[in-house]
PDB file of C-alpha atoms in Angstrom:
ATOM      1  CA  MET A   1     -17.713  -1.809 -17.128  1.00  0.00           C
ATOM      2  CA  PRO A   2     -14.563  -0.205 -15.410  1.00  0.00           C
ATOM      3  CA  THR A   3     -13.987   3.786 -16.918  1.00  0.00           C
ATOM      4  CA  ALA A   4     -10.598   5.705 -16.157  1.00  0.00           C
ATOM      5  CA  ASP A   5     -10.309   8.263 -13.751  1.00  0.00           C
ATOM      6  CA  ALA A   6      -8.446  11.076 -13.778  1.00  0.00           C
ATOM      7  CA  THR A   7      -5.408   9.661 -13.499  1.00  0.00           C
ATOM      8  CA  GLY A   8      -5.919   7.403 -16.105  1.00  0.00           C
ATOM      9  CA  ASP A   9      -6.426   4.016 -14.233  1.00  0.00           C
ATOM     10  CA  THR A  10      -8.603   2.055 -14.753  1.00  0.00           C
ATOM     11  CA  GLU A  11     -11.530   2.722 -12.197  1.00  0.00           C
ATOM     12  CA  PRO A  12     -12.489  -0.166 -10.746  1.00  0.00           C
ATOM     13  CA  SER A  13     -16.435  -1.578 -10.773  1.00  0.00           C
ATOM     14  CA  ASP A  14     -18.774  -0.979  -7.506  1.00  0.00           C
ATOM     15  CA  ALA A  15     -18.623  -5.189  -6.754  1.00  0.00           C
ATOM     16  CA  ASP A  16     -14.912  -4.806  -7.678  1.00  0.00           C
ATOM     17  CA  LEU A  17     -14.941  -2.678  -4.582  1.00  0.00           C
ATOM     18  CA  ARG A  18     -17.392  -4.605  -2.416  1.00  0.00           C
ATOM     19  CA  GLU A  19     -15.154  -7.851  -3.094  1.00  0.00           C
ATOM     20  CA  ALA A  20     -11.956  -5.750  -1.799  1.00  0.00           C
ATOM     21  CA  ALA A  21     -13.579  -4.220   1.219  1.00  0.00           C
ATOM     22  CA  LYS A  22     -14.955  -7.885   2.268  1.00  0.00           C
ATOM     23  CA  THR A  23     -11.344  -9.185   2.031  1.00  0.00           C
ATOM     24  CA  ALA A  24     -10.300  -6.006   4.624  1.00  0.00           C
ATOM     25  CA  LEU A  25     -12.716  -6.599   6.681  1.00  0.00           C
ATOM     26  CA  THR A  26     -12.665 -10.407   7.065  1.00  0.00           C
ATOM     27  CA  GLN A  27      -9.858 -11.998   5.921  1.00  0.00           C
ATOM     28  CA  CYS A  28      -7.394  -9.554   7.035  1.00  0.00           C
ATOM     29  CA  LEU A  29      -9.574  -7.766  10.302  1.00  0.00           C
ATOM     30  CA  ASN A  30     -12.200 -10.788  10.889  1.00  0.00           C
ATOM     31  CA  LEU A  31     -14.230  -8.492  12.073  1.00  0.00           C
ATOM     32  CA  GLY A  32     -16.983 -10.045  14.716  1.00  0.00           C
ATOM     33  CA  SER A  33     -20.810  -9.261  14.581  1.00  0.00           C
ATOM     34  CA  GLU A  34     -20.449  -8.484  18.178  1.00  0.00           C
ATOM     35  CA  GLU A  35     -17.693  -5.731  17.839  1.00  0.00           C
ATOM     36  CA  THR A  36     -18.125  -1.526  16.851  1.00  0.00           C
ATOM     37  CA  CYS A  37     -16.467  -0.788  13.215  1.00  0.00           C
ATOM     38  CA  LEU A  38     -15.119   2.893  12.788  1.00  0.00           C
ATOM     39  CA  ILE A  39     -14.929   3.694   9.615  1.00  0.00           C
ATOM     40  CA  VAL A  40     -11.802   6.480   8.380  1.00  0.00           C
ATOM     41  CA  THR A  41     -12.092   8.581   6.006  1.00  0.00           C
ATOM     42  CA  ASP A  42     -11.685  11.807   3.949  1.00  0.00           C
ATOM     43  CA  ASP A  43     -13.715  13.504   1.341  1.00  0.00           C
ATOM     44  CA  LYS A  44     -10.827  12.723  -1.284  1.00  0.00           C
ATOM     45  CA  ARG A  45     -11.476   8.827  -0.264  1.00  0.00           C
ATOM     46  CA  LYS A  46     -14.875   9.281   0.262  1.00  0.00           C
ATOM     47  CA  ARG A  47     -16.054   5.860  -2.504  1.00  0.00           C
ATOM     48  CA  ILE A  48     -13.315   3.721  -0.389  1.00  0.00           C
ATOM     49  CA  GLY A  49     -14.859   4.742   2.892  1.00  0.00           C
ATOM     50  CA  GLU A  50     -18.334   4.825   1.447  1.00  0.00           C
ATOM     51  CA  THR A  51     -18.095   1.102   0.035  1.00  0.00           C
ATOM     52  CA  LEU A  52     -15.911  -0.278   4.163  1.00  0.00           C
ATOM     53  CA  TYR A  53     -18.773   1.733   5.348  1.00  0.00           C
ATOM     54  CA  ALA A  54     -21.460  -0.673   3.473  1.00  0.00           C
ATOM     55  CA  GLU A  55     -19.821  -4.049   3.842  1.00  0.00           C
ATOM     56  CA  ALA A  56     -19.301  -3.109   7.812  1.00  0.00           C
ATOM     57  CA  SER A  57     -22.940  -2.697   7.734  1.00  0.00           C
ATOM     58  CA  ALA A  58     -23.439  -6.121   6.470  1.00  0.00           C
ATOM     59  CA  ILE A  59     -21.383  -7.791   9.552  1.00  0.00           C
ATOM     60  CA  THR A  60     -21.629  -5.226  12.546  1.00  0.00           C
ATOM     61  CA  ASP A  61     -24.712  -3.604  14.127  1.00  0.00           C
ATOM     62  CA  ASP A  62     -22.421  -1.217  15.103  1.00  0.00           C
ATOM     63  CA  PRO A  63     -20.698   0.304  12.505  1.00  0.00           C
ATOM     64  CA  VAL A  64     -19.460   3.841  12.081  1.00  0.00           C
ATOM     65  CA  ILE A  65     -18.103   6.353   9.996  1.00  0.00           C
ATOM     66  CA  VAL A  66     -16.339   9.690   9.979  1.00  0.00           C
ATOM     67  CA  ARG A  67     -15.337  11.814   7.195  1.00  0.00           C
ATOM     68  CA  TYR A  68     -12.991  15.004   7.143  1.00  0.00           C
ATOM     69  CA  PRO A  69     -11.161  17.396   4.554  1.00  0.00           C
ATOM     70  CA  PRO A  70      -7.607  15.959   3.533  1.00  0.00           C
ATOM     71  CA  GLY A  71      -5.116  16.553   6.611  1.00  0.00           C
ATOM     72  CA  PRO A  72      -1.784  19.076   5.572  1.00  0.00           C
ATOM     73  CA  GLN A  73       0.716  16.374   5.361  1.00  0.00           C
ATOM     74  CA  HIS A  74       1.885  12.979   5.435  1.00  0.00           C
ATOM     75  CA  GLY A  75       1.945  12.153   9.759  1.00  0.00           C
ATOM     76  CA  ALA A  76      -0.417  15.349  10.433  1.00  0.00           C
ATOM     77  CA  GLU A  77      -2.500  14.221  13.744  1.00  0.00           C
ATOM     78  CA  PRO A  78      -6.157  13.835  12.443  1.00  0.00           C
ATOM     79  CA  PRO A  79      -8.425  16.231  14.363  1.00  0.00           C
ATOM     80  CA  GLU A  80      -9.449  15.465  17.835  1.00  0.00           C
ATOM     81  CA  PRO A  81     -12.828  13.794  17.120  1.00  0.00           C
ATOM     82  CA  VAL A  82     -11.633  11.951  15.123  1.00  0.00           C
ATOM     83  CA  ALA A  83      -8.560  10.500  17.645  1.00  0.00           C
ATOM     84  CA  ALA A  84     -11.861  10.323  19.757  1.00  0.00           C
ATOM     85  CA  ALA A  85     -13.318   7.973  17.702  1.00  0.00           C
ATOM     86  CA  LEU A  86     -10.713   5.685  16.693  1.00  0.00           C
ATOM     87  CA  ASN A  87     -10.146   5.902  20.605  1.00  0.00           C
ATOM     88  CA  ALA A  88     -13.169   3.954  21.295  1.00  0.00           C
ATOM     89  CA  ALA A  89     -13.266   1.153  18.177  1.00  0.00           C
ATOM     90  CA  ASP A  90     -12.752  -2.177  18.205  1.00  0.00           C
ATOM     91  CA  VAL A  91     -12.101  -2.564  15.007  1.00  0.00           C
ATOM     92  CA  PHE A  92     -10.981   0.555  12.603  1.00  0.00           C
ATOM     93  CA  LEU A  93     -10.071   0.861   8.694  1.00  0.00           C
ATOM     94  CA  ALA A  94      -8.142   3.735   7.648  1.00  0.00           C
ATOM     95  CA  PRO A  95      -8.478   4.773   3.339  1.00  0.00           C
ATOM     96  CA  THR A  96      -7.474   8.849   4.074  1.00  0.00           C
ATOM     97  CA  THR A  97      -5.193  10.747   1.588  1.00  0.00           C
ATOM     98  CA  LYS A  98      -2.221  11.606   4.213  1.00  0.00           C
ATOM     99  CA  SER A  99      -1.021   9.089   6.177  1.00  0.00           C
ATOM    100  CA  ILE A 100      -2.284   8.554   9.808  1.00  0.00           C
ATOM    101  CA  SER A 101      -0.280   5.873  10.024  1.00  0.00           C
ATOM    102  CA  HIS A 102       2.663   6.940  12.562  1.00  0.00           C
ATOM    103  CA  THR A 103       0.834   9.677  14.424  1.00  0.00           C
ATOM    104  CA  ARG A 104      -0.666   9.834  17.998  1.00  0.00           C
ATOM    105  CA  ALA A 105      -4.243   8.770  17.613  1.00  0.00           C
ATOM    106  CA  ARG A 106      -3.387   5.747  15.690  1.00  0.00           C
ATOM    107  CA  GLY A 107      -0.982   4.300  18.605  1.00  0.00           C
ATOM    108  CA  ASP A 108      -3.392   5.585  21.520  1.00  0.00           C
ATOM    109  CA  ALA A 109      -5.827   4.129  19.843  1.00  0.00           C
ATOM    110  CA  CYS A 110      -4.008   0.179  19.285  1.00  0.00           C
ATOM    111  CA  GLU A 111      -2.471   0.129  22.939  1.00  0.00           C
ATOM    112  CA  ASN A 112      -5.528   0.780  24.025  1.00  0.00           C
ATOM    113  CA  GLY A 113      -6.728  -2.763  21.906  1.00  0.00           C
ATOM    114  CA  ALA A 114      -7.973  -2.096  18.935  1.00  0.00           C
ATOM    115  CA  ARG A 115      -6.928  -3.202  15.864  1.00  0.00           C
ATOM    116  CA  GLY A 116      -7.198  -1.809  12.454  1.00  0.00           C
ATOM    117  CA  ALA A 117      -5.557  -0.648   9.140  1.00  0.00           C
ATOM    118  CA  THR A 118      -4.468   2.349   7.726  1.00  0.00           C
ATOM    119  CA  LEU A 119      -4.184   2.832   3.292  1.00  0.00           C
ATOM    120  CA  PRO A 120      -1.996   6.217   3.425  1.00  0.00           C
ATOM    121  CA  GLY A 121      -3.013   7.582  -0.038  1.00  0.00           C
ATOM    122  CA  ILE A 122      -4.564   5.136  -1.158  1.00  0.00           C
ATOM    123  CA  THR A 123      -6.779   4.949  -5.264  1.00  0.00           C
ATOM    124  CA  GLU A 124      -9.755   2.969  -5.615  1.00  0.00           C
ATOM    125  CA  SER A 125      -7.961   0.813  -8.627  1.00  0.00           C
ATOM    126  CA  VAL A 126      -5.237   0.483  -5.968  1.00  0.00           C
ATOM    127  CA  PHE A 127      -7.923  -0.642  -3.810  1.00  0.00           C
ATOM    128  CA  VAL A 128      -8.108  -3.303  -5.604  1.00  0.00           C
ATOM    129  CA  THR A 129      -5.682  -4.754  -7.267  1.00  0.00           C
ATOM    130  CA  GLY A 130      -3.944  -4.756  -3.736  1.00  0.00           C
ATOM    131  CA  LEU A 131      -6.363  -6.894  -1.468  1.00  0.00           C
ATOM    132  CA  ASP A 132      -6.767  -9.129  -4.888  1.00  0.00           C
ATOM    133  CA  ALA A 133      -3.540 -11.212  -2.642  1.00  0.00           C
ATOM    134  CA  ASP A 134      -3.144 -14.418  -0.768  1.00  0.00           C
ATOM    135  CA  TYR A 135      -1.749 -13.039   2.384  1.00  0.00           C
ATOM    136  CA  GLU A 136      -1.209 -16.016   4.314  1.00  0.00           C
ATOM    137  CA  ALA A 137       1.417 -16.508   1.957  1.00  0.00           C
ATOM    138  CA  ILE A 138       2.601 -12.692   2.578  1.00  0.00           C
ATOM    139  CA  ALA A 139       2.246 -13.412   5.640  1.00  0.00           C
ATOM    140  CA  ALA A 140       5.142 -16.589   5.281  1.00  0.00           C
ATOM    141  CA  HIS A 141       7.582 -14.677   3.423  1.00  0.00           C
ATOM    142  CA  SER A 142       6.968 -11.714   5.953  1.00  0.00           C
ATOM    143  CA  GLU A 143       8.246 -14.319   9.283  1.00  0.00           C
ATOM    144  CA  SER A 144      11.069 -15.967   6.999  1.00  0.00           C
ATOM    145  CA  LEU A 145      12.327 -12.766   6.899  1.00  0.00           C
ATOM    146  CA  HIS A 146      12.058 -11.690   9.823  1.00  0.00           C
ATOM    147  CA  GLU A 147      14.052 -14.569  10.817  1.00  0.00           C
ATOM    148  CA  GLN A 148      16.771 -13.205   9.264  1.00  0.00           C
ATOM    149  CA  VAL A 149      17.212 -10.174  10.635  1.00  0.00           C
ATOM    150  CA  THR A 150      16.253 -10.193  13.779  1.00  0.00           C
ATOM    151  CA  ASP A 151      19.468 -11.151  15.730  1.00  0.00           C
ATOM    152  CA  ALA A 152      21.441  -8.091  13.496  1.00  0.00           C
ATOM    153  CA  ASP A 153      23.093  -5.613  15.466  1.00  0.00           C
ATOM    154  CA  GLU A 154      23.066  -3.770  11.434  1.00  0.00           C
ATOM    155  CA  ILE A 155      21.813  -3.980   8.410  1.00  0.00           C
ATOM    156  CA  ARG A 156      23.837  -2.680   5.516  1.00  0.00           C
ATOM    157  CA  VAL A 157      21.890  -1.802   1.969  1.00  0.00           C
ATOM    158  CA  THR A 158      24.078  -1.036  -0.783  1.00  0.00           C
ATOM    159  CA  SER A 159      22.638  -0.704  -4.235  1.00  0.00           C
ATOM    160  CA  PRO A 160      23.984  -0.515  -8.155  1.00  0.00           C
ATOM    161  CA  GLN A 161      22.284   3.172  -8.266  1.00  0.00           C
ATOM    162  CA  GLY A 162      24.511   4.302  -5.405  1.00  0.00           C
ATOM    163  CA  THR A 163      23.280   3.220  -2.184  1.00  0.00           C
ATOM    164  CA  ASP A 164      25.984   2.278   0.886  1.00  0.00           C
ATOM    165  CA  ILE A 165      23.720   2.963   4.179  1.00  0.00           C
ATOM    166  CA  THR A 166      24.431   0.911   7.192  1.00  0.00           C
ATOM    167  CA  VAL A 167      21.763   1.813   9.668  1.00  0.00           C
ATOM    168  CA  GLU A 168      22.560   0.012  13.209  1.00  0.00           C
ATOM    169  CA  ILE A 169      18.938  -1.472  14.843  1.00  0.00           C
ATOM    170  CA  GLY A 170      19.922  -0.965  18.588  1.00  0.00           C
ATOM    171  CA  ASP A 171      17.530  -2.123  20.841  1.00  0.00           C
ATOM    172  CA  ARG A 172      14.761  -1.471  18.737  1.00  0.00           C
ATOM    173  CA  GLU A 173      12.152  -4.494  17.442  1.00  0.00           C
ATOM    174  CA  TRP A 174      11.550  -5.809  14.104  1.00  0.00           C
ATOM    175  CA  LEU A 175       8.164  -5.372  12.769  1.00  0.00           C
ATOM    176  CA  LEU A 176       6.049  -7.033  10.555  1.00  0.00           C
ATOM    177  CA  ASP A 177       3.403  -5.878   8.584  1.00  0.00           C
ATOM    178  CA  THR A 178       1.320  -9.265   6.940  1.00  0.00           C
ATOM    179  CA  GLY A 179      -2.198  -7.723   6.704  1.00  0.00           C
ATOM    180  CA  ILE A 180      -3.463  -9.966   9.448  1.00  0.00           C
ATOM    181  CA  VAL A 181      -4.579  -8.526  11.708  1.00  0.00           C
ATOM    182  CA  HIS A 182      -6.675 -10.590  14.558  1.00  0.00           C
ATOM    183  CA  ASP A 183      -5.331  -9.878  17.763  1.00  0.00           C
ATOM    184  CA  ASP A 184      -6.494  -6.791  20.063  1.00  0.00           C
ATOM    185  CA  GLY A 185      -4.084  -3.692  19.494  1.00  0.00           C
ATOM    186  CA  GLY A 186      -2.716  -5.245  16.304  1.00  0.00           C
ATOM    187  CA  PHE A 187      -1.711  -2.684  13.328  1.00  0.00           C
ATOM    188  CA  SER A 188      -1.112  -3.036   9.741  1.00  0.00           C
ATOM    189  CA  ASN A 189      -1.113  -1.315   6.070  1.00  0.00           C
ATOM    190  CA  LEU A 190      -3.706  -2.461   3.746  1.00  0.00           C
ATOM    191  CA  PRO A 191      -2.553  -3.594   0.561  1.00  0.00           C
ATOM    192  CA  ALA A 192       0.536  -5.118   3.476  1.00  0.00           C
ATOM    193  CA  GLY A 193       3.965  -7.269   2.836  1.00  0.00           C
ATOM    194  CA  GLU A 194       6.925  -5.665   5.474  1.00  0.00           C
ATOM    195  CA  ILE A 195       9.417  -5.828   8.015  1.00  0.00           C
ATOM    196  CA  PHE A 196      10.360  -2.613   9.581  1.00  0.00           C
ATOM    197  CA  VAL A 197      12.595  -1.072  11.764  1.00  0.00           C
ATOM    198  CA  SER A 198      12.947   2.221  13.483  1.00  0.00           C
ATOM    199  CA  PRO A 199      17.230   2.598  13.291  1.00  0.00           C
ATOM    200  CA  GLU A 200      18.572   3.852  16.318  1.00  0.00           C
ATOM    201  CA  SER A 201      21.101   4.865  14.010  1.00  0.00           C
ATOM    202  CA  ALA A 202      21.945   5.283  10.693  1.00  0.00           C
ATOM    203  CA  THR A 203      25.229   6.029   8.313  1.00  0.00           C
ATOM    204  CA  GLY A 204      25.912   6.463   4.730  1.00  0.00           C
ATOM    205  CA  THR A 205      23.652   7.173   1.107  1.00  0.00           C
ATOM    206  CA  TYR A 206      20.514   6.239  -0.273  1.00  0.00           C
ATOM    207  CA  VAL A 207      19.607   6.317  -3.767  1.00  0.00           C
ATOM    208  CA  VAL A 208      16.025   6.727  -4.156  1.00  0.00           C
ATOM    209  CA  ASP A 209      15.338   5.127  -7.923  1.00  0.00           C
ATOM    210  CA  GLY A 210      11.099   3.719  -7.351  1.00  0.00           C
ATOM    211  CA  THR A 211       8.546   5.855  -5.795  1.00  0.00           C
ATOM    212  CA  MET A 212       8.682   8.811  -3.497  1.00  0.00           C
ATOM    213  CA  ARG A 213       6.340  11.323  -2.765  1.00  0.00           C
ATOM    214  CA  PRO A 214       5.754  14.219  -3.969  1.00  0.00           C
ATOM    215  CA  HIS A 215       6.616  13.366  -7.313  1.00  0.00           C
ATOM    216  CA  GLY A 216       4.918   9.154  -7.463  1.00  0.00           C
ATOM    217  CA  LEU A 217       6.570   7.086  -9.540  1.00  0.00           C
ATOM    218  CA  LEU A 218      10.041   7.719 -10.705  1.00  0.00           C
ATOM    219  CA  ASP A 219      10.850   8.525 -14.528  1.00  0.00           C
ATOM    220  CA  GLU A 220      14.104   6.084 -16.108  1.00  0.00           C
ATOM    221  CA  GLY A 221      17.558   7.314 -15.051  1.00  0.00           C
ATOM    222  CA  GLN A 222      15.640   9.460 -12.170  1.00  0.00           C
ATOM    223  CA  GLN A 223      17.588   9.724  -8.862  1.00  0.00           C
ATOM    224  CA  LEU A 224      16.591  10.997  -5.602  1.00  0.00           C
ATOM    225  CA  THR A 225      19.738  11.050  -3.097  1.00  0.00           C
ATOM    226  CA  PHE A 226      20.287  11.049   0.302  1.00  0.00           C
ATOM    227  CA  GLU A 227      23.122  11.631   2.942  1.00  0.00           C
ATOM    228  CA  VAL A 228      22.461  10.890   6.852  1.00  0.00           C
ATOM    229  CA  GLU A 229      24.899  11.351   9.147  1.00  0.00           C
ATOM    230  CA  ASP A 230      24.628   9.660  12.817  1.00  0.00           C
ATOM    231  CA  GLY A 231      21.057   8.960  11.994  1.00  0.00           C
ATOM    232  CA  TYR A 232      19.758  12.401  10.183  1.00  0.00           C
ATOM    233  CA  VAL A 233      19.631  12.929   6.671  1.00  0.00           C
ATOM    234  CA  THR A 234      22.390  15.592   6.052  1.00  0.00           C
ATOM    235  CA  GLU A 235      21.995  16.401   1.955  1.00  0.00           C
ATOM    236  CA  ILE A 236      19.056  15.639  -0.002  1.00  0.00           C
ATOM    237  CA  SER A 237      19.294  16.507  -3.842  1.00  0.00           C
ATOM    238  CA  ASP A 238      15.818  17.420  -4.927  1.00  0.00           C
ATOM    239  CA  ASP A 239      14.253  20.353  -4.103  1.00  0.00           C
ATOM    240  CA  GLU A 240      11.070  19.443  -3.771  1.00  0.00           C
ATOM    241  CA  ILE A 241      11.462  17.251  -0.779  1.00  0.00           C
ATOM    242  CA  ARG A 242      14.333  19.008   0.772  1.00  0.00           C
ATOM    243  CA  SER A 243      11.773  22.223   1.048  1.00  0.00           C
ATOM    244  CA  GLN A 244       8.451  19.866   2.874  1.00  0.00           C
ATOM    245  CA  ILE A 245      11.205  18.625   5.689  1.00  0.00           C
ATOM    246  CA  GLU A 246      12.591  22.142   5.571  1.00  0.00           C
ATOM    247  CA  THR A 247       8.669  23.496   6.278  1.00  0.00           C
ATOM    248  CA  ALA A 248       8.548  20.434   9.256  1.00  0.00           C
ATOM    249  CA  ALA A 249      11.749  21.229  10.794  1.00  0.00           C
ATOM    250  CA  GLU A 250      10.257  25.041  11.119  1.00  0.00           C
ATOM    251  CA  GLU A 251       8.057  22.944  13.738  1.00  0.00           C
ATOM    252  CA  VAL A 252      10.357  20.149  15.087  1.00  0.00           C
ATOM    253  CA  GLY A 253      13.512  21.297  14.417  1.00  0.00           C
ATOM    254  CA  ARG A 254      16.496  18.223  13.489  1.00  0.00           C
ATOM    255  CA  ASP A 255      13.249  15.859  14.560  1.00  0.00           C
ATOM    256  CA  ALA A 256      12.133  16.528  10.846  1.00  0.00           C
ATOM    257  CA  TYR A 257      15.202  14.712   9.099  1.00  0.00           C
ATOM    258  CA  ASN A 258      15.328  11.948  11.837  1.00  0.00           C
ATOM    259  CA  LEU A 259      16.207   8.273   9.062  1.00  0.00           C
ATOM    260  CA  ALA A 260      13.345   6.567  10.905  1.00  0.00           C
ATOM    261  CA  GLU A 261      12.879   3.137   9.318  1.00  0.00           C
ATOM    262  CA  LEU A 262      13.943   0.629   6.891  1.00  0.00           C
ATOM    263  CA  GLY A 263      11.341  -1.156   5.672  1.00  0.00           C
ATOM    264  CA  ILE A 264      11.762  -4.361   3.355  1.00  0.00           C
ATOM    265  CA  GLY A 265       8.833  -4.962   0.755  1.00  0.00           C
ATOM    266  CA  THR A 266       7.285  -9.232   0.947  1.00  0.00           C
ATOM    267  CA  ASN A 267       4.400  -8.649  -0.969  1.00  0.00           C
ATOM    268  CA  VAL A 268       5.429 -11.624  -3.833  1.00  0.00           C
ATOM    269  CA  GLY A 269       1.836  -9.654  -5.285  1.00  0.00           C
ATOM    270  CA  VAL A 270       3.319  -6.890  -6.280  1.00  0.00           C
ATOM    271  CA  ASP A 271       5.360  -7.257  -9.269  1.00  0.00           C
ATOM    272  CA  GLU A 272       6.202  -3.859 -11.230  1.00  0.00           C
ATOM    273  CA  LEU A 273       5.691   0.024  -9.270  1.00  0.00           C
ATOM    274  CA  VAL A 274       3.173   1.721  -9.721  1.00  0.00           C
ATOM    275  CA  GLY A 275       2.777   5.204  -8.335  1.00  0.00           C
ATOM    276  CA  SER A 276       1.613   4.686  -5.111  1.00  0.00           C
ATOM    277  CA  VAL A 277       3.757   4.230  -1.997  1.00  0.00           C
ATOM    278  CA  LEU A 278       1.495   2.449   0.016  1.00  0.00           C
ATOM    279  CA  LEU A 279       1.845  -0.468  -2.217  1.00  0.00           C
ATOM    280  CA  ASP A 280       4.760   0.327  -4.100  1.00  0.00           C
ATOM    281  CA  GLU A 281       7.180  -0.027  -0.531  1.00  0.00           C
ATOM    282  CA  LYS A 282       4.991  -3.781  -0.209  1.00  0.00           C
ATOM    283  CA  ALA A 283       6.897  -5.397  -3.420  1.00  0.00           C
ATOM    284  CA  ALA A 284       9.127  -7.850  -2.639  1.00  0.00           C
ATOM    285  CA  GLY A 285      12.964  -7.571  -3.052  1.00  0.00           C
ATOM    286  CA  THR A 286      12.257  -3.782  -2.643  1.00  0.00           C
ATOM    287  CA  VAL A 287      13.634  -1.694   0.448  1.00  0.00           C
ATOM    288  CA  HIS A 288      12.532   1.795   1.475  1.00  0.00           C
ATOM    289  CA  LEU A 289      13.684   4.338   3.812  1.00  0.00           C
ATOM    290  CA  ALA A 290      11.872   6.871   5.642  1.00  0.00           C
ATOM    291  CA  ILE A 291      12.361  10.494   6.997  1.00  0.00           C
ATOM    292  CA  GLY A 292      10.480  11.627   9.695  1.00  0.00           C
ATOM    293  CA  ASP A 293       7.984  10.101  12.429  1.00  0.00           C
ATOM    294  CA  ASN A 294       8.668   7.444  14.123  1.00  0.00           C
ATOM    295  CA  ALA A 295       7.334   7.247  17.788  1.00  0.00           C
ATOM    296  CA  ALA A 296       4.337   5.166  16.489  1.00  0.00           C
ATOM    297  CA  ILE A 297       6.635   2.356  14.901  1.00  0.00           C
ATOM    298  CA  GLY A 298       9.221   1.856  17.747  1.00  0.00           C
ATOM    299  CA  GLY A 299      11.161   5.254  17.711  1.00  0.00           C
ATOM    300  CA  GLU A 300      11.579   8.134  19.884  1.00  0.00           C
ATOM    301  CA  THR A 301      11.124  11.235  17.506  1.00  0.00           C
ATOM    302  CA  ASP A 302       7.520  12.746  16.694  1.00  0.00           C
ATOM    303  CA  ALA A 303       7.415  14.860  13.459  1.00  0.00           C
ATOM    304  CA  PRO A 304       4.562  16.455  11.241  1.00  0.00           C
ATOM    305  CA  LEU A 305       6.073  14.116   8.472  1.00  0.00           C
ATOM    306  CA  HIS A 306       6.994  10.832   6.983  1.00  0.00           C
ATOM    307  CA  LEU A 307       8.059  10.277   4.003  1.00  0.00           C
ATOM    308  CA  ASP A 308       9.288   6.978   2.359  1.00  0.00           C
ATOM    309  CA  GLY A 309      11.873   6.548  -0.736  1.00  0.00           C
ATOM    310  CA  ILE A 310      11.856   3.330  -2.338  1.00  0.00           C
ATOM    311  CA  LEU A 311      14.520   1.076  -3.649  1.00  0.00           C
ATOM    312  CA  ARG A 312      14.045  -0.837  -6.799  1.00  0.00           C
ATOM    313  CA  GLU A 313      17.145  -3.118  -6.696  1.00  0.00           C
ATOM    314  CA  PRO A 314      18.907  -3.335  -3.326  1.00  0.00           C
ATOM    315  CA  THR A 315      21.065  -5.666  -1.460  1.00  0.00           C
ATOM    316  CA  VAL A 316      20.642  -6.016   2.270  1.00  0.00           C
ATOM    317  CA  TYR A 317      23.842  -7.361   4.417  1.00  0.00           C
ATOM    318  CA  ALA A 318      23.158  -8.355   7.783  1.00  0.00           C
ATOM    319  CA  ASP A 319      26.022  -8.448  10.206  1.00  0.00           C
ATOM    320  CA  GLY A 320      27.724  -8.719   6.653  1.00  0.00           C
ATOM    321  CA  GLU A 321      25.822 -11.403   6.017  1.00  0.00           C
ATOM    322  CA  GLU A 322      23.447 -11.543   2.809  1.00  0.00           C
ATOM    323  CA  ILE A 323      20.790 -12.303   2.879  1.00  0.00           C
ATOM    324  CA  GLU A 324      17.751 -13.572   0.721  1.00  0.00           C
ATOM    325  CA  LEU A 325      14.752 -11.486  -0.842  1.00  0.00           C
ATOM    326  CA  PRO A 326      11.997 -12.752  -1.795  1.00  0.00           C
ATOM    327  CA  ALA A 327      11.037 -12.014  -4.910  1.00  0.00           C
TER     328      ALA A 327
END
């Protein structure tokens, strides 16, 4: 019988976790019996990692699990032995406390032909909930939305909370995160469901009223405001987020303030925000904007952080024409 975890969420049963793991390994990643499979996890995600390893062991004779202490920041590079293991794998899954999605280690592994998915900040309840989904339907919504924006030079996002920002796409490519990762070099987050791009530049204001680290799900009426000029965040209303970025700037300078990503959620199975960036940024009809690193997703900025903020009620225009968001 499920029990409550330390956050008050329901702790899934072993059977629930195994079913979610099977979905990830079979429907999403199509793991073959002759392929190597690497599970990258950390000390705080041990149960999810070990469940994935156990289910991978039932499919292939060549599973490997590596575990290390949680990284210092989202976007920080994993230890060198972990990077080497990623480079040698056919398939990988990475349930970790701190995201390795936007790291050179993950990007290099995919460039070398590995396919895989990261599950940054995943909790057991989000793992079960987020993988109880029809990923073929998510892929269809993602492709429909992609058709509406792919040829646009600029995207404008507004919201009732005060967002009004224009993003210049330039030569950057929109990417789809559908959860279906069957081709060599393919990559996705899990849970999945978004299209996203690394802008060449952006100017305006965006107001986060959904979820953003380190706060999690914002209280009703709570808002985080960011001013952006020529592709860089110039003003931040929140002291904690400003402090994170200032710390990163000590290492990489202005790149820490880079407006790194514009994403649009396409997962119609996510009908409410729960405080997990990983899940909430996929909610259909939401928009998220990120600060920091984007070198692994088509940009040119290498920074030790990637901070997504989610907007609940956006309106999106592609070259001046309002687009239809999934709902």
